[in-house]
Short mmCIF file of C-alpha atoms in Angstrom, two decimals:
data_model
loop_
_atom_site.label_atom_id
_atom_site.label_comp_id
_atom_site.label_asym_id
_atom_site.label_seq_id
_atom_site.Cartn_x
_atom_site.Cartn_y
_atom_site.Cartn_z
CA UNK F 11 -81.24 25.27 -0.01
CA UNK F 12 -80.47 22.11 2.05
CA UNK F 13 -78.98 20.64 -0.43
CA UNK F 14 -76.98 23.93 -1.79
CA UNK F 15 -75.43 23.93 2.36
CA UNK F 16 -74.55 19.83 1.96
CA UNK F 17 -72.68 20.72 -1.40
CA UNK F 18 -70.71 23.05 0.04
CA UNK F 19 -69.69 21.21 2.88
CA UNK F 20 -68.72 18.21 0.66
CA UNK F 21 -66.75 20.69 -1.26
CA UNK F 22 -64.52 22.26 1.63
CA UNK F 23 -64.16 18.80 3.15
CA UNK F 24 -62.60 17.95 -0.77
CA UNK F 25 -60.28 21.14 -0.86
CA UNK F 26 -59.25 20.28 3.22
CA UNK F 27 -58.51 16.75 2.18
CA UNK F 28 -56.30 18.44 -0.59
CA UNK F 29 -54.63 21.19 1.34
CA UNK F 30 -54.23 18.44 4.12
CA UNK F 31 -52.02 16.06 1.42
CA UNK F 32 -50.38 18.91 0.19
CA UNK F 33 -49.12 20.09 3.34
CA UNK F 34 -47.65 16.43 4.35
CA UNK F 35 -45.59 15.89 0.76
CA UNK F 36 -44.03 19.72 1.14
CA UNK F 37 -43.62 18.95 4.74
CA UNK F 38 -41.83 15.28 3.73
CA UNK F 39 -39.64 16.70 0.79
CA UNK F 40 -38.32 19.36 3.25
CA UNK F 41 -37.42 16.63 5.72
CA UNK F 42 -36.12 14.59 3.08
CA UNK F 43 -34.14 17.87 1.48
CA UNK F 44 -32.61 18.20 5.51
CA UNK F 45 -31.31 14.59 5.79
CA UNK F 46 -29.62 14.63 2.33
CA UNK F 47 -32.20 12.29 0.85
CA UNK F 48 -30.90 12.34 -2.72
CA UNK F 49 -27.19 11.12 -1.58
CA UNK F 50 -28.64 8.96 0.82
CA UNK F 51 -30.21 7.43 -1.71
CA UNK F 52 -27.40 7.64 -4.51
CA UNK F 53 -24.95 6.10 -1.23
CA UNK F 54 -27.20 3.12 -0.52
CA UNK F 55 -27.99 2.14 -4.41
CA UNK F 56 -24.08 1.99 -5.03
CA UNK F 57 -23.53 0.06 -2.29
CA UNK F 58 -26.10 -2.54 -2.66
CA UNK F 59 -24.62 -2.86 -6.12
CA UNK F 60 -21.22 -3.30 -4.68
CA UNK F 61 -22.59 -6.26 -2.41
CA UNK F 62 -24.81 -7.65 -4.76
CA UNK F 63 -28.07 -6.52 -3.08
CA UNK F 64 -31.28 -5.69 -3.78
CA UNK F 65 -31.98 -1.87 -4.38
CA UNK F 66 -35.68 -0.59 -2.50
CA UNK F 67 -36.44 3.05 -2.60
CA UNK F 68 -37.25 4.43 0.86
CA UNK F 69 -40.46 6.15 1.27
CA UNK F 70 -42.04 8.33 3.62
CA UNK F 71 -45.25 7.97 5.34
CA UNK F 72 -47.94 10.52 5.70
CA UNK F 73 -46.73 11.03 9.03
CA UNK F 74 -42.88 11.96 8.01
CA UNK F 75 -41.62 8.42 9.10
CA UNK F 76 -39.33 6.71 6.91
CA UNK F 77 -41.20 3.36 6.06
CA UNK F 78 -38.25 1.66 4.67
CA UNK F 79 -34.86 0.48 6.47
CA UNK F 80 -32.41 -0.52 4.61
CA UNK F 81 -30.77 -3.75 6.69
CA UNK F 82 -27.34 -2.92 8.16
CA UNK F 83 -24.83 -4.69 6.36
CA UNK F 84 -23.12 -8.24 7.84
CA UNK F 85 -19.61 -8.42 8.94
CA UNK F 86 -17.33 -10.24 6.82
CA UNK F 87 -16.81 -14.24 7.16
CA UNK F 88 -13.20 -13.49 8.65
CA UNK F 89 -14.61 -11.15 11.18
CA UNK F 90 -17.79 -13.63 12.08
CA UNK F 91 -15.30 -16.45 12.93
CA UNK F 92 -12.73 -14.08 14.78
CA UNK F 93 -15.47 -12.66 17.11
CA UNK F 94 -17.15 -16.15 17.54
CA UNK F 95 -13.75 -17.29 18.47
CA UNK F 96 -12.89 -16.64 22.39
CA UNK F 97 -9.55 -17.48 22.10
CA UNK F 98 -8.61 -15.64 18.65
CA UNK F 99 -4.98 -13.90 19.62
CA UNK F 100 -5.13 -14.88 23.08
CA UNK F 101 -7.52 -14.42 26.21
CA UNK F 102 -6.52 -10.25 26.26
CA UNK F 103 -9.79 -8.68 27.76
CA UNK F 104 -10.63 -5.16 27.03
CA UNK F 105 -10.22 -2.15 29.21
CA UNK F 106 -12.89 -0.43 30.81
CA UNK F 107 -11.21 3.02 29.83
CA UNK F 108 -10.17 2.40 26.25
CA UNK F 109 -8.28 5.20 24.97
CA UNK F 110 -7.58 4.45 21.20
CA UNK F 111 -3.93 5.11 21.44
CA UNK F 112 -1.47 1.81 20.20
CA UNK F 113 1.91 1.66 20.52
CA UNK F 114 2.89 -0.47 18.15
CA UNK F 115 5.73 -2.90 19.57
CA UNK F 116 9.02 -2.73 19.42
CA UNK F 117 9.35 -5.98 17.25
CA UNK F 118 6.06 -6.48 15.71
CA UNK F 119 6.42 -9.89 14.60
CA UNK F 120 4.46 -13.52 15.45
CA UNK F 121 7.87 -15.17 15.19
CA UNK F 122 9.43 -13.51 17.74
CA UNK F 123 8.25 -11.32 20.65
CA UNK F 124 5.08 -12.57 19.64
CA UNK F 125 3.20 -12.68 23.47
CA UNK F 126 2.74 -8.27 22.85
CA UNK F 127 2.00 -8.81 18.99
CA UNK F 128 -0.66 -10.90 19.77
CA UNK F 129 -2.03 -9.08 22.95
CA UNK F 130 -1.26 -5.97 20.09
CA UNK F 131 -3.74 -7.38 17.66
CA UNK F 132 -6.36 -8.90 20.16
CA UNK F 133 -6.86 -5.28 21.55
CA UNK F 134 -7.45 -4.13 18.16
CA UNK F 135 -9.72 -6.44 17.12
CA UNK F 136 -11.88 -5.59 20.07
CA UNK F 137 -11.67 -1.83 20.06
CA UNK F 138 -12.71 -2.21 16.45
CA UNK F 139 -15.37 -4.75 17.02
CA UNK F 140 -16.97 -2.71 19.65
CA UNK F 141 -16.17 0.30 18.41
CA UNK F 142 -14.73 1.51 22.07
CA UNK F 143 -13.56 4.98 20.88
CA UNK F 144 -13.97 7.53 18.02
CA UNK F 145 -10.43 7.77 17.43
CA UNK F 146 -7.71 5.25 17.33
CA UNK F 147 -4.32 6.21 16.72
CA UNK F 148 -1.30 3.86 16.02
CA UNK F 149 2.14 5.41 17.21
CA UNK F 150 5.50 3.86 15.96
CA UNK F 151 7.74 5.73 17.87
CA UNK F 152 9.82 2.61 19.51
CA UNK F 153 9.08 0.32 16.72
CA UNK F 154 12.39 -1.20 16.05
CA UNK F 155 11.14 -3.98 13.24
CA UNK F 156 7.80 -4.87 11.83
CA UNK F 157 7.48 -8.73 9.95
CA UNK F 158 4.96 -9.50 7.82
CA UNK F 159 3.61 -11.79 9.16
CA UNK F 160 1.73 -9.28 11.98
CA UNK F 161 1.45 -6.57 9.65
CA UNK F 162 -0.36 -8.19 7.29
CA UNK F 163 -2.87 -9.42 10.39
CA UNK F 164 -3.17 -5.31 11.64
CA UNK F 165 -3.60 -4.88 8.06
CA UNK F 166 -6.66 -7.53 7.58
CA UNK F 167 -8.61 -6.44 10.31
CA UNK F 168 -8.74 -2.45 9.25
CA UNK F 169 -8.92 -3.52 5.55
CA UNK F 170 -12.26 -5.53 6.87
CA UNK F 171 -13.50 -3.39 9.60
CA UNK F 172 -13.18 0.10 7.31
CA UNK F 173 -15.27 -1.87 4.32
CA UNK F 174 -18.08 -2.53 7.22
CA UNK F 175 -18.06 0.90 8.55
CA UNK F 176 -18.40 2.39 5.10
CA UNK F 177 -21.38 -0.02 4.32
CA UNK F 178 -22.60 1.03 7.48
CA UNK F 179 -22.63 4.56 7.02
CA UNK F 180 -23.89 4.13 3.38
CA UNK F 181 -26.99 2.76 4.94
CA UNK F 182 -27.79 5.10 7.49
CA UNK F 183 -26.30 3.41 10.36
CA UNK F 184 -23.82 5.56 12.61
CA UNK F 185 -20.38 4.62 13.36
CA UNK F 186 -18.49 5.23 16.48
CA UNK F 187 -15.09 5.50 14.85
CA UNK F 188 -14.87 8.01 12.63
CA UNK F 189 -10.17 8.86 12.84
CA UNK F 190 -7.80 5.75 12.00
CA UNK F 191 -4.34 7.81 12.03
CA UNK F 192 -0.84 6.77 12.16
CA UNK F 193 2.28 8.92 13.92
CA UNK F 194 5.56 8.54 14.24
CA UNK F 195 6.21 6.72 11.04
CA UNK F 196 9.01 8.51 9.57
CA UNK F 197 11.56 5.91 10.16
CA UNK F 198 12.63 4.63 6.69
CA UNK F 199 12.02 0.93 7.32
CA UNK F 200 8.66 1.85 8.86
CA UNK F 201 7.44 3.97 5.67
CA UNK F 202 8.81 1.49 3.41
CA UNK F 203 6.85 -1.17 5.04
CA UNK F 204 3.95 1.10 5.20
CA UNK F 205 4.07 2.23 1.88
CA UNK F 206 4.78 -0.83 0.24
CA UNK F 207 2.52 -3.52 1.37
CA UNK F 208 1.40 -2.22 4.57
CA UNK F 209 -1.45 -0.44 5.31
CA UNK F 210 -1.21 2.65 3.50
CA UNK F 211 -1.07 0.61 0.07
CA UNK F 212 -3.38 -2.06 1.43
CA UNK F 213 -6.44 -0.03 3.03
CA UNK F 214 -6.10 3.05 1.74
CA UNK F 215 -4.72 1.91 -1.99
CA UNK F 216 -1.63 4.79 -1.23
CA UNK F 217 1.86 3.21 -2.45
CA UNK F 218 5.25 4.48 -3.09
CA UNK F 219 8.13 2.76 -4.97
CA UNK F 220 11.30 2.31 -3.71
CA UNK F 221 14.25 1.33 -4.82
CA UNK F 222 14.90 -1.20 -3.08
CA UNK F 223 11.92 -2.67 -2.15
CA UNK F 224 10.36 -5.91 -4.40
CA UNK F 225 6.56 -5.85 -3.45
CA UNK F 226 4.33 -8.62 -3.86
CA UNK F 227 0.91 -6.84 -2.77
CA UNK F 228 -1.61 -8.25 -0.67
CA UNK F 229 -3.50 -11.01 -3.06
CA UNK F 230 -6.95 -12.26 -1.51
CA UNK F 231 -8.97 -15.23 -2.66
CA UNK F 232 -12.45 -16.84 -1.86
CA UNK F 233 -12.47 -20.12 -1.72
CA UNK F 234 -16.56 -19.91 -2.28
CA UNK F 235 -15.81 -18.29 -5.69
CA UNK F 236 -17.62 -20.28 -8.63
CA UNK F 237 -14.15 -19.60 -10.67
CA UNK F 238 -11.68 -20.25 -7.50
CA UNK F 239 -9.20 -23.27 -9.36
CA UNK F 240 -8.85 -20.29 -12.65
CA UNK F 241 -8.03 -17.62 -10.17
CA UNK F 242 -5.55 -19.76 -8.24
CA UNK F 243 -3.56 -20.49 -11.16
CA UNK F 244 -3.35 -16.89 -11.86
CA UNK F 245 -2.43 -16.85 -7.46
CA UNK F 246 0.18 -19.46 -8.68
CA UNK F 247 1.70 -17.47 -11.68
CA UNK F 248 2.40 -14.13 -9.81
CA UNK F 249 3.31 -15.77 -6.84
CA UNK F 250 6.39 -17.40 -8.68
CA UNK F 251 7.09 -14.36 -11.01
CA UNK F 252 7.67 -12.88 -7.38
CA UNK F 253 10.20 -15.30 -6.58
CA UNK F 254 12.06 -15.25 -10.19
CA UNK F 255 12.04 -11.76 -10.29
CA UNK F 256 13.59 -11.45 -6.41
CA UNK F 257 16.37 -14.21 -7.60
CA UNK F 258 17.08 -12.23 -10.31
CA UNK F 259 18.03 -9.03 -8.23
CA UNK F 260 20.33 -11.54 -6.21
CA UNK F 261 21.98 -12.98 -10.07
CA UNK F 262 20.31 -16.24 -8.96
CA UNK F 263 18.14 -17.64 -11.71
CA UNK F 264 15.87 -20.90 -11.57
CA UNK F 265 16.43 -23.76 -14.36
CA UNK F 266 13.45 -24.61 -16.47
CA UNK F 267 12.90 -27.83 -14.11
CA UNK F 268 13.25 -25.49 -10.47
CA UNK F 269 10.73 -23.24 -12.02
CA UNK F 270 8.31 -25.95 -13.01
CA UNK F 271 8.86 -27.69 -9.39
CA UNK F 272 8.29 -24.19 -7.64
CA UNK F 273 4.98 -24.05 -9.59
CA UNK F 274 4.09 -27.50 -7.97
CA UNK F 275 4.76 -26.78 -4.41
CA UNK F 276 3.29 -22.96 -4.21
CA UNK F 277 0.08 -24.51 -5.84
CA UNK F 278 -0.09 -27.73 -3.41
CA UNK F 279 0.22 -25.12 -0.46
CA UNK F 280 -2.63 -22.93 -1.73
CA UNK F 281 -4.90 -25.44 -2.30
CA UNK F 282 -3.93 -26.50 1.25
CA UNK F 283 -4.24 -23.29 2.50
CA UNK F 284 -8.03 -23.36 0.60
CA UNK F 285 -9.49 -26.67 1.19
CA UNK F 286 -7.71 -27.32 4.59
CA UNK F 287 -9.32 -24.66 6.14
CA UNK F 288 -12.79 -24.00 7.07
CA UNK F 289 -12.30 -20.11 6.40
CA UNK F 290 -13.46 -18.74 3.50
CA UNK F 291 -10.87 -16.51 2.11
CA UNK F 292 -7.06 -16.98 1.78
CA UNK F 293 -4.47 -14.41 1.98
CA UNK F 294 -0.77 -13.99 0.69
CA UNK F 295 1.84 -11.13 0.77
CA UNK F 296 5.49 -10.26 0.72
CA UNK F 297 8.25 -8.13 0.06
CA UNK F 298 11.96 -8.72 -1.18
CA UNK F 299 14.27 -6.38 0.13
CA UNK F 300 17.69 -5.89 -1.33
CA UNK F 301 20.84 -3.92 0.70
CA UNK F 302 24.23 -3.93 1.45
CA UNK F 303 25.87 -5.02 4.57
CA UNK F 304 29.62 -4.60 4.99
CA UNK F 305 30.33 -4.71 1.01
CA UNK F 306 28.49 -7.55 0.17
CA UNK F 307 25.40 -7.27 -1.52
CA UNK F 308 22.28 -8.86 0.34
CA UNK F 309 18.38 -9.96 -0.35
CA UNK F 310 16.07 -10.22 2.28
CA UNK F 311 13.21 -12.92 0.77
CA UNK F 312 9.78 -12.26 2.78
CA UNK F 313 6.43 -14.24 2.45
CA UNK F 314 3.73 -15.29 4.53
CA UNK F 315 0.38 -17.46 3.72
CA UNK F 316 -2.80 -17.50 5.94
CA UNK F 317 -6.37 -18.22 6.47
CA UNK F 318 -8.75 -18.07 9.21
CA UNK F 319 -10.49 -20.90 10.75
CA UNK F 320 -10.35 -24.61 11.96
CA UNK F 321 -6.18 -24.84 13.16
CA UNK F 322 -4.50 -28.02 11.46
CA UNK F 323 -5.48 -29.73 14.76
CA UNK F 324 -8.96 -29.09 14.44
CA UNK F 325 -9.49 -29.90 11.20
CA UNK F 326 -8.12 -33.63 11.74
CA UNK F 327 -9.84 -33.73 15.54
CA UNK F 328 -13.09 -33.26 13.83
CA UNK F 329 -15.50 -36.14 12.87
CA UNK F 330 -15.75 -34.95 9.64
CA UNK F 331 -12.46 -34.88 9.02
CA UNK F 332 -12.47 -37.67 5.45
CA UNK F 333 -8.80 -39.30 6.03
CA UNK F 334 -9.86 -41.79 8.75
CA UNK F 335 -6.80 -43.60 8.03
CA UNK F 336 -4.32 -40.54 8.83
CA UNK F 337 -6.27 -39.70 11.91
CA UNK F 338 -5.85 -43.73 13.23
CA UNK F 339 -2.19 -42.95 13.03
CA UNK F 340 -2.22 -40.20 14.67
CA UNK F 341 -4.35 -41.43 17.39
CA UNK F 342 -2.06 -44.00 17.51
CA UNK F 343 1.11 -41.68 18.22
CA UNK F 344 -1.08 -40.46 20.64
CA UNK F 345 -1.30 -42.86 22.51
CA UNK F 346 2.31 -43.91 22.08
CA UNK F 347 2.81 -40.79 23.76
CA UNK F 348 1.00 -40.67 26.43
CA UNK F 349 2.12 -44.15 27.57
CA UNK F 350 5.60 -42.96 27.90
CA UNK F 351 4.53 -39.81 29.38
CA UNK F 352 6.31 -37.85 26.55
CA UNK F 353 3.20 -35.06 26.71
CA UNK F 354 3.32 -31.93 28.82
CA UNK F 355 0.86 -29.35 29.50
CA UNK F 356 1.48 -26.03 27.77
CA UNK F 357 4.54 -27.62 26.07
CA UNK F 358 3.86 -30.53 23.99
CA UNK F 359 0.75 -31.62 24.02
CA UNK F 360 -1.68 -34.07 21.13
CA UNK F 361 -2.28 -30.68 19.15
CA UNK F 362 1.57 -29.79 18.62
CA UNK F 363 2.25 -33.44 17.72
CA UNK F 364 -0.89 -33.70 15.37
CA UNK F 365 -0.04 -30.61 13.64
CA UNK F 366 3.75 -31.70 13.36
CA UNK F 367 2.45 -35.21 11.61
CA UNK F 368 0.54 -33.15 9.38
CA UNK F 369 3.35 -31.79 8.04
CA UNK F 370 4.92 -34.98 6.66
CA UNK F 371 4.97 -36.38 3.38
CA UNK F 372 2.00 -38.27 2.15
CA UNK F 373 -0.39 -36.83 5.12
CA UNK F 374 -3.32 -34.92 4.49
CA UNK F 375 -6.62 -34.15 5.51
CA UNK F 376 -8.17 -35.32 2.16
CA UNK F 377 -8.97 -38.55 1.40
CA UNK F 378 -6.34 -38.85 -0.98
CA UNK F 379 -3.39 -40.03 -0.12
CA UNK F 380 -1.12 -39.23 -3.67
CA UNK F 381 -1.44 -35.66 -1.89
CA UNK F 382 -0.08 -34.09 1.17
CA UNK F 383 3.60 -33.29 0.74
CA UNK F 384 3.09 -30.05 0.42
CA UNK F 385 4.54 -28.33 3.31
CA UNK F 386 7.65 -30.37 3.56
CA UNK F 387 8.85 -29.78 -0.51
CA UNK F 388 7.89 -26.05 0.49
CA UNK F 389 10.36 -25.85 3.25
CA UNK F 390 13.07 -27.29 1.21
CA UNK F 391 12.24 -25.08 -2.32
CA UNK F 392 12.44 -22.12 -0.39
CA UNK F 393 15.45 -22.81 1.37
CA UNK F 394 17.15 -23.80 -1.45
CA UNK F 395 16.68 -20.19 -2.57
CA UNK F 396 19.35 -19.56 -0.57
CA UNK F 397 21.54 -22.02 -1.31
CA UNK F 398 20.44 -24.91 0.75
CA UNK F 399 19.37 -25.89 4.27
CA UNK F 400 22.21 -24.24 5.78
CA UNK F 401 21.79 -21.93 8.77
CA UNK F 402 22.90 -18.76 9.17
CA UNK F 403 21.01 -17.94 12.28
CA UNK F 404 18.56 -15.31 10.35
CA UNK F 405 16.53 -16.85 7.84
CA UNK F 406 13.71 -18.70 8.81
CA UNK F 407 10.09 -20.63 7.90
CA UNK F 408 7.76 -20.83 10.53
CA UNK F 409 4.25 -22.54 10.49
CA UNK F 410 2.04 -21.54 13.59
CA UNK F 411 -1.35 -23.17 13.99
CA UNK F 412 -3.84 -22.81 17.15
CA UNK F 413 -1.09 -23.01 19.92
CA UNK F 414 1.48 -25.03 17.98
CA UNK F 415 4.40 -22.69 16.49
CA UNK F 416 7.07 -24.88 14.51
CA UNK F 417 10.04 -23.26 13.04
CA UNK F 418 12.85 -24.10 10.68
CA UNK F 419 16.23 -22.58 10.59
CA UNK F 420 18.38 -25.12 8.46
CA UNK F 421 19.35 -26.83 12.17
CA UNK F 422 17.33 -30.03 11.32
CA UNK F 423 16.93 -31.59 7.85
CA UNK F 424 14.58 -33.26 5.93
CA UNK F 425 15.21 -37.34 6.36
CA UNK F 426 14.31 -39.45 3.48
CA UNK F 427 13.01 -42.84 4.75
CA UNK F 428 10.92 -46.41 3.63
CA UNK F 429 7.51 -46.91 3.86
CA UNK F 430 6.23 -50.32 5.12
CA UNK F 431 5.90 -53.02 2.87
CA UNK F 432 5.87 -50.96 -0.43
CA UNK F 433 9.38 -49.91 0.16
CA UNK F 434 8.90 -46.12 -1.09
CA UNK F 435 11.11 -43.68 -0.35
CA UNK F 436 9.41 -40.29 1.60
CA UNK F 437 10.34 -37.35 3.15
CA UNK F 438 10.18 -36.65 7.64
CA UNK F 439 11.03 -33.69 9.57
CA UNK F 440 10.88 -34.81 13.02
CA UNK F 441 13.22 -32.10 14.99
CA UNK F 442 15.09 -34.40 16.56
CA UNK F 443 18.22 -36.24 15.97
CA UNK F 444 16.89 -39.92 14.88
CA UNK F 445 14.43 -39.10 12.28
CA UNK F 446 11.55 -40.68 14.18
CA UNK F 447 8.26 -39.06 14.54
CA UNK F 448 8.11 -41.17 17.79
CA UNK F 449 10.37 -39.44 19.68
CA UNK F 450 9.85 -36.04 20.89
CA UNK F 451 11.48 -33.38 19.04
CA UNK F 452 13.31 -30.24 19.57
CA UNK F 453 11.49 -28.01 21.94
CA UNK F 454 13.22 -25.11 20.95
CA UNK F 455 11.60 -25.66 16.99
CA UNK F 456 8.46 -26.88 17.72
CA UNK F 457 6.28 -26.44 20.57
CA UNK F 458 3.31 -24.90 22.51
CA UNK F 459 2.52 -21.55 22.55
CA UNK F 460 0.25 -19.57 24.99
CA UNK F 461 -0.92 -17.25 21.89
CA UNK F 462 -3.42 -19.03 19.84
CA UNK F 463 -3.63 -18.37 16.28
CA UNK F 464 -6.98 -18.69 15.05
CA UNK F 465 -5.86 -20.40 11.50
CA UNK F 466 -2.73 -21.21 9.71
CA UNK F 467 0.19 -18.90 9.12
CA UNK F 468 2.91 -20.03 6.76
CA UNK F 469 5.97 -17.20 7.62
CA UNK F 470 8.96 -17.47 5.19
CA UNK F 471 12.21 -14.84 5.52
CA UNK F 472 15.42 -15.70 3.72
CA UNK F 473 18.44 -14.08 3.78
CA UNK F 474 20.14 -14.54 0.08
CA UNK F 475 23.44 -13.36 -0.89
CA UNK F 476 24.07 -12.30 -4.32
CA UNK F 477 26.07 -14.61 -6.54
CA UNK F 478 26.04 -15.71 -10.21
CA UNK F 479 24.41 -19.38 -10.16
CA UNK F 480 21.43 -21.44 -11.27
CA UNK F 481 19.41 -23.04 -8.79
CA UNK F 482 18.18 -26.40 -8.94
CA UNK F 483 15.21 -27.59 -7.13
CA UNK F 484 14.49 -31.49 -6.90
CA UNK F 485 10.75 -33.26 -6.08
#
């Protein structure tokens, strides 16, 4: 009988236990049904494939607790270094009230009016970063012009911020922001810039053609990338078909030995713009525009190069920097300098004279000296676009690194002098009247900004007018 009782007690203990189980995996798949635990799982396998991750099923404990957290996703290596660098577009500090509402300024450019472009996209950065607000709208109501050079900026920081917001959310993870919205855009050279290679076409992958408009889309590339020299020369390729195919709109074509030297010098300023910098990814972007002024029939050449990361100052300042020799010389000028006074706080100081040498023929950061006359052939190929380094007080190439802005307009020319001993010829572009890197050149073309670009921008805007020739282009 004892034994009959002790049974039975073993028994409903067994069919508790059972019940007990039961009840916790209905109670778990209804939780599990409530959250959307199939798409949450269908959201975070796709986007671990997307980043290369590995895939772990969640699971639920017996209390209803999700065991598992998937780890929330790392901001990209341009947003890292921007928001581990102080000074990145200025010292603009954050409101305590943020609203979300930008008015985009009147000229949105870093060439010009650039103090309220920069304070523009310092502001954004942070409101994004810190996700301030759930809604941010951008209003262009008094936008007069908008350059590419700060467009494409705007554009790399929502581009970046969106992709981490989306990986966020495909995790689990909340995000403050949830409305990015434009108004006021209406104005045909807004929409065309918007629409083009702005940030309809660039973030949310929404173009339009127009007529007039020549674009050469927003082209990224990671230095890190086991394949980065094959994809360069593919950079290379559709970065010159750009150029041929704006000449040709203008009845300007290239002979076969322009072409070849145009291939050269975009290539030499890529792999500047890659190994130079201590950034991992390097962007390019630009748009030919073609219209008619008065009768005559005009092109409007735009292009801008940029990474983030160590400023052409930096990069030489450093101790690792390989090309002891340059860095002696510049040291050197330095010192030059400073004996005759020549620097001035805030408007010439070592880093705008450092990143002027750089610029010369036969300098680079390398330890190779065959290499480094990059920028200066660039200045001169793309001006020659035009028909040579002629001003006509609108187009422009501007190079703006840390706090060091230089700018040519056709004013000053390139100077062809003898080196030392060996007697060969190389190019200078010194700003100034004498051709010597030892006098202090034009403030007005190159000099110290307050604004502090947290890379190296490479701005080009040439004003071509149409006419029936072949342009040569000599090394």
């Amino acid at each position: 009988m004892r034994k009959q009782k002790r049974d039975r007690r073993r028994y409903l203990s067994r069919i508790a236990i059972f019940n007990f189980k039961r009840y916790i995996r209905h109670k778990n798949k209804k939780h599990a049904r409530k959250i959307g635990w199939l798409k949450y799982i269908n959201d975070l396998k796709a986007n671990c494939l997307e980043n290369n991750l590995p895939f772990v099923i969640p699971y639920f404990d017996r209390r209803g607790y999700n065991k598992y957290v998937s780890p929330k996703p790392e901001y990209s290596s341009t947003i890292q270094y921007l928001s581990s660098n102080e000074n990145a577009f200025g010292e603009f500090k954050l409101q305590k009230e943020e609203d979300g509402y930008f008015e985009i300024p009147d000229i949105f450019s870093l060439t010009e009016d650039y103090s309220k472009s920069y304070a523009f996209l310092k502001r954004l950065f942070q409101v994004l970063h810190k996700q301030s607000v759930p809604k941010i709208t951008f209003d262009y109501q008094n936008c007069k012009r908008i350059d590419v050079d700060a467009s494409v900026c705007m554009d790399i920081l929502l581009r970046e911020f969106i992709r981490y917001y989306k990986s966020c959310k495909a995790r689990g993870y909340p995000v403050k922001i949830v409305t990015i919205i434009p108004i006021n855009y209406a104005e045909p050279h807004i929409e065309k810039i918007l629409f083009s290679i702005g940030a309809y076409s660039t973030v949310k992958g929404i173009s339009i053609n127009f007529p007039d408009i020549l674009p050469y889309h927003l082209c990224i590339a990671d230095n890190k990338h086991p394949n980065a020299p094959a994809i360069r020369e593919v950079d290379i390729t559709k970065m010159v078909d750009y150029v041929l195919q704006s000449m040709k709109k203008m009845n300007k074509t290239l002979t076969p030995d322009a072409e070849d030297n145009l291939f050269k010098v975009i290539g030499e300023v890529l792999i500047n713009a890659e190994e130079h910098s201590s950034g991992r990814t390097r962007y390019s972007i630009g748009y030919f525009q073609d219209k008619n002024e008065n009768g005559e029939h005009l092109g409007i050449f735009n292009l801008v190069i940029l990474n983030f990361g160590q400023t052409i100052y930096e990069k030489f300042k450093s101790p690792d920097c390989p090309n002891k020799e340059v860095v002696k010389q510049m040291k050197s000028l330095s010192k030059a300098y400073t004996e005759r006074h020549i620097f001035k706080k805030a408007e010439f100081e070592e880093e705008t004279l450092w990143t002027l040498y750089s610029l010369q023929e036969g300098v680079t950061s390398k330890a190779d000296w065959k290499r480094g006359n990059g920028s200066i052939r660039f200045i001169e190929s793309f001006f020659e676009l035009k028909g040579g380094q002629t001003k006509d007080n609108l187009s422009y190439l501007s190079i703006v690194s840390g706090n060091t802005r230089i700018t040519f307009d056709g004013t000053y020319r390139t100077k062809e002098l003898i080196k030392g001993k060996s007697q060969k010829p190389y190019k200078m572009m010194t700003f100034n009247d004498t051709g010597n890197i030892s006098e202090k050149p034009d403030r007005k073309y190159v000099n110290f900004a307050d604004s502090y670009f947290p890379g190296t921008i490479i701005s080009a805007k040439i004003y071509i007018k149409e006419a029936n020739t072949e342009i040569q282009m000599y090394e």
